[in-house]
Coordinates of C-alpha atoms in Angstrom, one line a residue:
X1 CA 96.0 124.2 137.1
X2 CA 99.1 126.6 136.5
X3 CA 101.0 124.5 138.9
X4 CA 100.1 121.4 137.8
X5 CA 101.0 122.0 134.4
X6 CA 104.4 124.1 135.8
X7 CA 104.8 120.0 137.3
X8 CA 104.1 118.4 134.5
X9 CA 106.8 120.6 132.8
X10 CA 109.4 120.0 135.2
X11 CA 109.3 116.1 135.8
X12 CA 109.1 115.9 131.2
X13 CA 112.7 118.0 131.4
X14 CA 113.8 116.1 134.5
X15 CA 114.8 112.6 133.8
X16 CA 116.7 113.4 130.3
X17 CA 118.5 116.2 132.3
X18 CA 119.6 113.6 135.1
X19 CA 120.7 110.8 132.6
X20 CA 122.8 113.3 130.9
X21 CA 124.4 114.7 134.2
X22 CA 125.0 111.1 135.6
X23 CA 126.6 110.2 132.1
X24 CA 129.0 113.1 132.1
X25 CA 129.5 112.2 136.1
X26 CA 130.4 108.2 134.9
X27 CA 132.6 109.5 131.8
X28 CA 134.2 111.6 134.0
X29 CA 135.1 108.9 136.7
X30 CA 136.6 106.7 133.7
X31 CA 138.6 109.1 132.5
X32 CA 140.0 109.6 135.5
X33 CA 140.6 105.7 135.8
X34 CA 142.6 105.7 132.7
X35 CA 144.4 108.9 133.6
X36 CA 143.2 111.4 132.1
X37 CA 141.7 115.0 133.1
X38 CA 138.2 114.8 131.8
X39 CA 137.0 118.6 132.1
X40 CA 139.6 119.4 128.9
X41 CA 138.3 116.6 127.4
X42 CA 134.6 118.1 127.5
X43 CA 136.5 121.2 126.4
X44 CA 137.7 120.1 123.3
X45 CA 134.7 118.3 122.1
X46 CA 132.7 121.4 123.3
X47 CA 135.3 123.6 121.4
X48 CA 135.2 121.8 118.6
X49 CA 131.2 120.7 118.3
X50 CA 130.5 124.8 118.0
X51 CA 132.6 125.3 115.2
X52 CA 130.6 125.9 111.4
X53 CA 131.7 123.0 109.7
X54 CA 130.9 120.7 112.8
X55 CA 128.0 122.0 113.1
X56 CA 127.1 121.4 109.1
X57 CA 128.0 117.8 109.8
X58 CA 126.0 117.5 113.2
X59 CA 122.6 119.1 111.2
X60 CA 123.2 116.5 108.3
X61 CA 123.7 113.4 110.9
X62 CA 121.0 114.7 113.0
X63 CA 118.6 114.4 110.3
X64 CA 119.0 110.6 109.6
X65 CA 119.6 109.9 113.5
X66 CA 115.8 111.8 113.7
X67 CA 114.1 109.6 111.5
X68 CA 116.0 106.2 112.7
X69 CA 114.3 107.8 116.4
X70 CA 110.6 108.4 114.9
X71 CA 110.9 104.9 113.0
X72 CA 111.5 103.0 116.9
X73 CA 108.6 105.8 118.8
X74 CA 105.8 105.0 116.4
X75 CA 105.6 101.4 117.7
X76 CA 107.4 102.3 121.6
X77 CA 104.2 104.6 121.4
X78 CA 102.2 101.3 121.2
X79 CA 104.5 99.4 123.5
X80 CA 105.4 97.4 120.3
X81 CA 109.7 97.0 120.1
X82 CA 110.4 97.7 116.5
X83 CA 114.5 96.6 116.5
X84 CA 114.4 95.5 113.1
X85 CA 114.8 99.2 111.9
X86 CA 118.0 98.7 111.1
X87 CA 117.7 95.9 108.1
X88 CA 114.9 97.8 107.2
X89 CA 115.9 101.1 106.1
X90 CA 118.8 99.5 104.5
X91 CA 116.7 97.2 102.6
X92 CA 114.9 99.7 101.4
X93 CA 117.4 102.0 100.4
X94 CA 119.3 99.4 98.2
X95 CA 116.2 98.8 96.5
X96 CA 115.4 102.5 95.9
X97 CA 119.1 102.7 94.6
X98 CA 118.1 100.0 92.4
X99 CA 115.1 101.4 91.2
X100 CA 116.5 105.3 90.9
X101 CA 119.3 104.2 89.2
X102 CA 117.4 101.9 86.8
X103 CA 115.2 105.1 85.6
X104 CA 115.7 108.7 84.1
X105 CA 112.9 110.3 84.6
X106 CA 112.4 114.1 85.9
X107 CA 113.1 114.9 89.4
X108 CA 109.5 116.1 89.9
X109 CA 108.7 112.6 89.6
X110 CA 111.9 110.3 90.3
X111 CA 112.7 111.8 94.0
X112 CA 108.8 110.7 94.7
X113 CA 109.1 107.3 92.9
X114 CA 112.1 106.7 94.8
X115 CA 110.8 107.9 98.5
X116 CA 108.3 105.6 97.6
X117 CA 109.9 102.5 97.3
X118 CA 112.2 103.4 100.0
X119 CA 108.9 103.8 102.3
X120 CA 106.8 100.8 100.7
X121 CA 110.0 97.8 100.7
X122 CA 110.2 99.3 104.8
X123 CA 106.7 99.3 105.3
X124 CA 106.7 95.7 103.6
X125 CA 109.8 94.2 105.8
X126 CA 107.6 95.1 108.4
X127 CA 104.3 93.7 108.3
X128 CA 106.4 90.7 108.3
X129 CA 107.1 90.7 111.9
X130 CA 103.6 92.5 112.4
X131 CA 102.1 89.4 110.7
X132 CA 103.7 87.0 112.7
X133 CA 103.1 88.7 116.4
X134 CA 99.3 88.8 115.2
X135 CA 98.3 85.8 114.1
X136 CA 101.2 83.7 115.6
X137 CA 102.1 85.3 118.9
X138 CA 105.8 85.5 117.8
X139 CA 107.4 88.3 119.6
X140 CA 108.8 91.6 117.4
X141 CA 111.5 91.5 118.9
X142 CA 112.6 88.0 118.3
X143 CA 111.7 88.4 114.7
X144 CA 112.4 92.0 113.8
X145 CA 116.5 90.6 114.5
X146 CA 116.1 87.7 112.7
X147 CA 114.6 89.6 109.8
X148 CA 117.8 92.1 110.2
X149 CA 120.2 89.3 109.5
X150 CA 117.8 88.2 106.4
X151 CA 117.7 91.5 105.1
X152 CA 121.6 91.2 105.2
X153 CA 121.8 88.4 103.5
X154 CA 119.0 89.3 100.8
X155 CA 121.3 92.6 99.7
X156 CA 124.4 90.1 99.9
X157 CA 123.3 88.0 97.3
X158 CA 121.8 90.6 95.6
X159 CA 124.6 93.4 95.3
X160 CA 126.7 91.2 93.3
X161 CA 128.2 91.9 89.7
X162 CA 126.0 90.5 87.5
X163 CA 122.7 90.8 89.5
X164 CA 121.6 94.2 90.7
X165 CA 124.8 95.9 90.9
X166 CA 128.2 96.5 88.9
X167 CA 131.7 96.4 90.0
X168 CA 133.9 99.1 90.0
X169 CA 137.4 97.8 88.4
X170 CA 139.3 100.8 89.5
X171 CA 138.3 101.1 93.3
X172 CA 136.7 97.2 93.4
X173 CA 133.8 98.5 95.0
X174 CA 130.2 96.5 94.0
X175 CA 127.6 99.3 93.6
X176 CA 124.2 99.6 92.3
X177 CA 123.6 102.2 89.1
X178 CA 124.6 105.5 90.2
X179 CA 121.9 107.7 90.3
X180 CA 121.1 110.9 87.6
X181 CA 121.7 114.1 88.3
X182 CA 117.7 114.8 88.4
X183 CA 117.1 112.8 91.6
X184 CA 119.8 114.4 93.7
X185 CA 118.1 116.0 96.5
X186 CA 118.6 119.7 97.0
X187 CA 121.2 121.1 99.5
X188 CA 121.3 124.4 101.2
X189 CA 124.5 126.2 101.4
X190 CA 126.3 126.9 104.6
X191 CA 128.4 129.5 103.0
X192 CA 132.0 129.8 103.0
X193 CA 134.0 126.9 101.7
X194 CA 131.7 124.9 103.8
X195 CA 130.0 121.2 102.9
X196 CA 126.3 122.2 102.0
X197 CA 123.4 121.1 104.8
X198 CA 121.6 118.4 103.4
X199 CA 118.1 119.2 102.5
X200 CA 116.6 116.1 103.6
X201 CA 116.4 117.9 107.2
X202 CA 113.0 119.5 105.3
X203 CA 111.5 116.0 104.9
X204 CA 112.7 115.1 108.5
X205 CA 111.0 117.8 110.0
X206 CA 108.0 117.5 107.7
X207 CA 107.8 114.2 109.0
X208 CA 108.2 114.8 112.5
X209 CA 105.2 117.3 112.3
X210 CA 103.7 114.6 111.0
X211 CA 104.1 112.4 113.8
X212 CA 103.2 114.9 116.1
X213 CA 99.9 115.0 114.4
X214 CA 98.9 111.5 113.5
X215 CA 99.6 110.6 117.1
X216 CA 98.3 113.4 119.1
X217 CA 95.5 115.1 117.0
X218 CA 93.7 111.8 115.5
X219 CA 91.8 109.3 116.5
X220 CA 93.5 106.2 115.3
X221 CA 96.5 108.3 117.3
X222 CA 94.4 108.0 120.4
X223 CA 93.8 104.1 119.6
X224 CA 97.4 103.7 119.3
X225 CA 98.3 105.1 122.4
X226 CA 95.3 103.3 124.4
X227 CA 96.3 99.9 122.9
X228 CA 99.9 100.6 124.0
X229 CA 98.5 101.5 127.5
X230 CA 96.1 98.0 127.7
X231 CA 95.3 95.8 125.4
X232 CA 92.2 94.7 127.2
X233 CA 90.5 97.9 127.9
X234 CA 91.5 99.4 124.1
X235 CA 89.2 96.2 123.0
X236 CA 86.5 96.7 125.4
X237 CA 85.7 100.0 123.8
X238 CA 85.8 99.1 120.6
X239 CA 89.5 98.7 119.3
X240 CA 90.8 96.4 116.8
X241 CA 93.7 95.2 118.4
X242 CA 95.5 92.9 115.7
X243 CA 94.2 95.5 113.0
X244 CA 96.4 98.6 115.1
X245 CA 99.5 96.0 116.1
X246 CA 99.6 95.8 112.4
X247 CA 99.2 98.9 111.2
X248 CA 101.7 100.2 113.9
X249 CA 104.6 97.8 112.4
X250 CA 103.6 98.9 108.3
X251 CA 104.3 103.1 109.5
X252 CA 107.2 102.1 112.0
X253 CA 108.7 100.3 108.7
X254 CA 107.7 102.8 106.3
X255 CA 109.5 105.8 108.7
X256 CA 112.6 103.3 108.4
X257 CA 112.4 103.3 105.0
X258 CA 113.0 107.1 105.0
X259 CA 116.3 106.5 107.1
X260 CA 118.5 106.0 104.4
X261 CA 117.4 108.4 101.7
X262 CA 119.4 111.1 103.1
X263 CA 122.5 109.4 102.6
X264 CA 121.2 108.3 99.1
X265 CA 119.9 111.2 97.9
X266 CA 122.3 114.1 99.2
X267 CA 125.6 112.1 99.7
X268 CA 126.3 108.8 97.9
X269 CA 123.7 108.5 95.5
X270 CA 124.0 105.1 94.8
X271 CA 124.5 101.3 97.2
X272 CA 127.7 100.4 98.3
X273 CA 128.6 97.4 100.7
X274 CA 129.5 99.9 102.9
X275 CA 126.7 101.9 103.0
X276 CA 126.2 103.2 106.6
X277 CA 124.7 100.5 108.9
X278 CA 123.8 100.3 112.7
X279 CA 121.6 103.8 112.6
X280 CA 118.1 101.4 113.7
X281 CA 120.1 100.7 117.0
X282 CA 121.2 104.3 117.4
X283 CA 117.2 105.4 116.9
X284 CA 116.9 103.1 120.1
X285 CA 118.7 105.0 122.2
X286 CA 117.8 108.1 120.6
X287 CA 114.1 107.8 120.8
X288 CA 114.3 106.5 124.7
X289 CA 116.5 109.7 125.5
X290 CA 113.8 112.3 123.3
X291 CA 111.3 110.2 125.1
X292 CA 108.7 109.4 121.9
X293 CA 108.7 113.0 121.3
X294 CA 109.3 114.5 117.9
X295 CA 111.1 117.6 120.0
X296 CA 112.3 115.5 122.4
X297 CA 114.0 112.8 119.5
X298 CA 115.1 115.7 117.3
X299 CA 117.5 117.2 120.4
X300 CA 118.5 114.2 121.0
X301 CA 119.7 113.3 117.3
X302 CA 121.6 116.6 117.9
X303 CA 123.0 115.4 121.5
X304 CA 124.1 112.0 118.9
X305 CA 125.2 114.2 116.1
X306 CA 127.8 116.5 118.4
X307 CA 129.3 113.4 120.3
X308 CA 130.0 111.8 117.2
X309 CA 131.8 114.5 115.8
X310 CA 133.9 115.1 119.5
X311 CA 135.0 111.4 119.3
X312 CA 137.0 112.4 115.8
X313 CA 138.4 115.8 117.8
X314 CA 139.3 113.4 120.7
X315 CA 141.1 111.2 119.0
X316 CA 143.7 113.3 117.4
X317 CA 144.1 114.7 121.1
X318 CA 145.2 111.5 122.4
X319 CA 142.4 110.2 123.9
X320 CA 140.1 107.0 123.5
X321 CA 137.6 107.5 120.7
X322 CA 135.8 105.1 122.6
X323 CA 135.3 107.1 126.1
X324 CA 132.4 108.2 123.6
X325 CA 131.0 105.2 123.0
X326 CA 131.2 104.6 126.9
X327 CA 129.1 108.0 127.5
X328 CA 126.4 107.0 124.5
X329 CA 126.1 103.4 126.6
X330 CA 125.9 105.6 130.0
X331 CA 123.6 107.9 128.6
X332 CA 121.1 104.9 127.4
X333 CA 121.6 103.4 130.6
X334 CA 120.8 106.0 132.6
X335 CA 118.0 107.5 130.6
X336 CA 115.7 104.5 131.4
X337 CA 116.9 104.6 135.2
X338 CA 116.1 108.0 135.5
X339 CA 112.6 107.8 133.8
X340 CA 111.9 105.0 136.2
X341 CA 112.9 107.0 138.7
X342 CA 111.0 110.6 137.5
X343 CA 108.0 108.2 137.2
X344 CA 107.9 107.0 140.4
X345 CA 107.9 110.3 142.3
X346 CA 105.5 111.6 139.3
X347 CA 103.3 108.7 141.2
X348 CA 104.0 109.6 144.7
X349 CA 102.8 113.4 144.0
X350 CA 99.8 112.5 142.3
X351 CA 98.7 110.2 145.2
X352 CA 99.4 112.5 147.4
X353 CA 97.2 115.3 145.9
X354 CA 94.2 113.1 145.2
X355 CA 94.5 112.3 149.2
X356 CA 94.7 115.8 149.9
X357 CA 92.4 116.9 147.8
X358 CA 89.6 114.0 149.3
X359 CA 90.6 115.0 152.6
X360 CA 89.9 118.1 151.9
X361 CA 86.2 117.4 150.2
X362 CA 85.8 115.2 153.4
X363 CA 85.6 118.2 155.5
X364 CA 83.7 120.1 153.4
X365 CA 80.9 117.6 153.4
X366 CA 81.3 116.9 157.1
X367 CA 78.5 118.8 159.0
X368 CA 78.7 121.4 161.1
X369 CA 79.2 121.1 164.8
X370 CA 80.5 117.3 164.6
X371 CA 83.9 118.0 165.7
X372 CA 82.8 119.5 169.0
X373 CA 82.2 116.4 171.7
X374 CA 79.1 116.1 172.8
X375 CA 78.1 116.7 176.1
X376 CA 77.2 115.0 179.5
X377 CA 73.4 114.4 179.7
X378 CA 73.0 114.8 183.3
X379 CA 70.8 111.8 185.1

């Protein structure tokens, strides 16, 4: 049993391990190509992703790359593709802007109102696209895009002068109502002259316990994961299938509705036109390389968080800042090759013992003195 679960072990840490060695193999060989020497290059982004303040500002992307990853596992757990995360948690967070910055009420009770909203517009946007796959067969993924270009549009023509938001005549920048002082979420200090950690990581790791839980200590957990394994045999013992394809898409969207608050509540506290976009596609990625794991997800928002910040460093050293970009693709790429890969010889073993192991309760059961040939009877 010890071995087996040594096994286990090995092939979970295995195929993230390869995809990350055969991304830094590929970046390497590019660099090369363009000419230039791509061990310093590690250097300085190794260099300079160790250092305090880089590290603040790994910790505080980290936490809204983690939720963006748990937002995409909840429905990859259920084989459901959730890429509408994106429009989402940016929905939601302009309308928990809209809705902070409308009231003045305690913090006790504004942070929670606002969370709130955040979670119930994602949760909302949605079961929109869970709707539609269940009673109309329309695929999430198809409609989860379209539904990011609508929620685009929706904040458009709503973050206008006039409508839900106010212009700025100084630095011509449209923005919802800032928010009060009472709902800005608390920071922890990293000492020094240093930016302060965000404390949103609390909530993100609050809700990545809570993940753990919901899908791997309960019973609708269990139903989740069977109806992501078969459809078919998750109904034939019982299972509402539409009922958990919906449900699925509401907590996937209400996770992404949580995505943006970190940025609300402990940086800009308010909705700009250029509040930070494309973090659903990063959760993408970053869930497939933590593989639907809360550990897994939250090292690999870290892996995000310190690449990020060694682009800048490589920049000013007079490389690409794309050669990043390039290793985040390679890395994607190769993460689902390598889990193919891990998941095939995970296979081979496991045929292999059960054949052993009947082979060997073949001879057990085989009785005594058969293997001996029998002898001549003489005439």
């Amino acid at each position: 049993m010890k071995k087996l679960d040594k096994e286990r072990v090995v092939l979970a840490v295995a195929a993230p391990v390869l995809a990350l060695a055969a991304a830094f193999v590929v970046t390497a060989l590019v660099l090369l190509a363009t000419g230039k020497e791509p061990f310093n290059a590690f250097g300085i982004m190794f260099d300079y992703g160790v250092k305090a303040d880089s590290q603040v500002y790994i910790l505080n992307k980290a936490t809204t790359y983690y939720l963006a990853g748990l937002a995409v596992a909840i429905g990859f757990r259920m084989n459901l593709f959730n890429i509408g995360v994106d429009g989402q948690y940016r929905l939601a967070a302009f309308f928990a802007a809209v809705v902070g910055g409308a009231l003045k009420l305690p913090g006790l009770v504004q942070i929670p109102l606002i969370l709130l909203v955040g979670m119930l517009v994602g949760a909302m946007w949605a079961s929109i696209a869970g709707l539609l796959k269940v009673y109309r067969g329309v695929s999430e993924v198809i409609s989860t895009i379209m539904l990011n270009s609508l929620s685009g549009i929706v904040i458009s023509y709503l973050l206008v002068d006039g409508r839900l938001a106010d212009l700025d005549k100084q630095t011509n920048i449209v923005a919802t109502d800032p928010l009060p002082s009472s709902s800005h979420f608390f920071t922890i200090p990293a000492g020094g002259d240093l930016d302060p950690i965000w404390g949103f990581i609390v909530v993100a790791v609050l809700a990545g316990v809570g993940f753990w839980f919901l899908l791997g200590r309960t019973r609708f957990g269990f139903d989740l994961r069977a109806v992501g394994r078969s459809e078919s045999a998750a109904q034939a013992s019982g299972v509402n299938v539409k009922r958990m394809v919906l449900t699925s898409m509401v907590l996937s969207g209400a996770m992404a509705g949580l995505v943006g608050m970190p940025t609300l509540l402990n940086d800009t506290h308010q909705f700009t036109s250029d509040f930070p976009a494309g973090i659903g596609f990063t959760g993408i990625a970053i869930a497939l390389l933590g593989r639907n794991n809360p550990v897994g997800i939250g090292l690999a928002a870290v892996l995000w968080g310190f690449l990020e910040r060694g682009a800048n460093r490589l920049e000013f050293e007079g490389y690409d800042k794309e050669i990043v970009g390039v290793m985040q693709g390679v890395i994607v790429l190769c993460v689902v090759i390598a889990y193919e890969l891990v998941r095939r010889y995970g296979l081979g073993r496991q045929q292999q013992r059960v054949g052993a192991e009947l082979a060997a309760q073949a001879r057990a059961d085989k009785p005594q003195g058969t293997d001996k040939t029998e002898t001549e009877v003489p005439a």
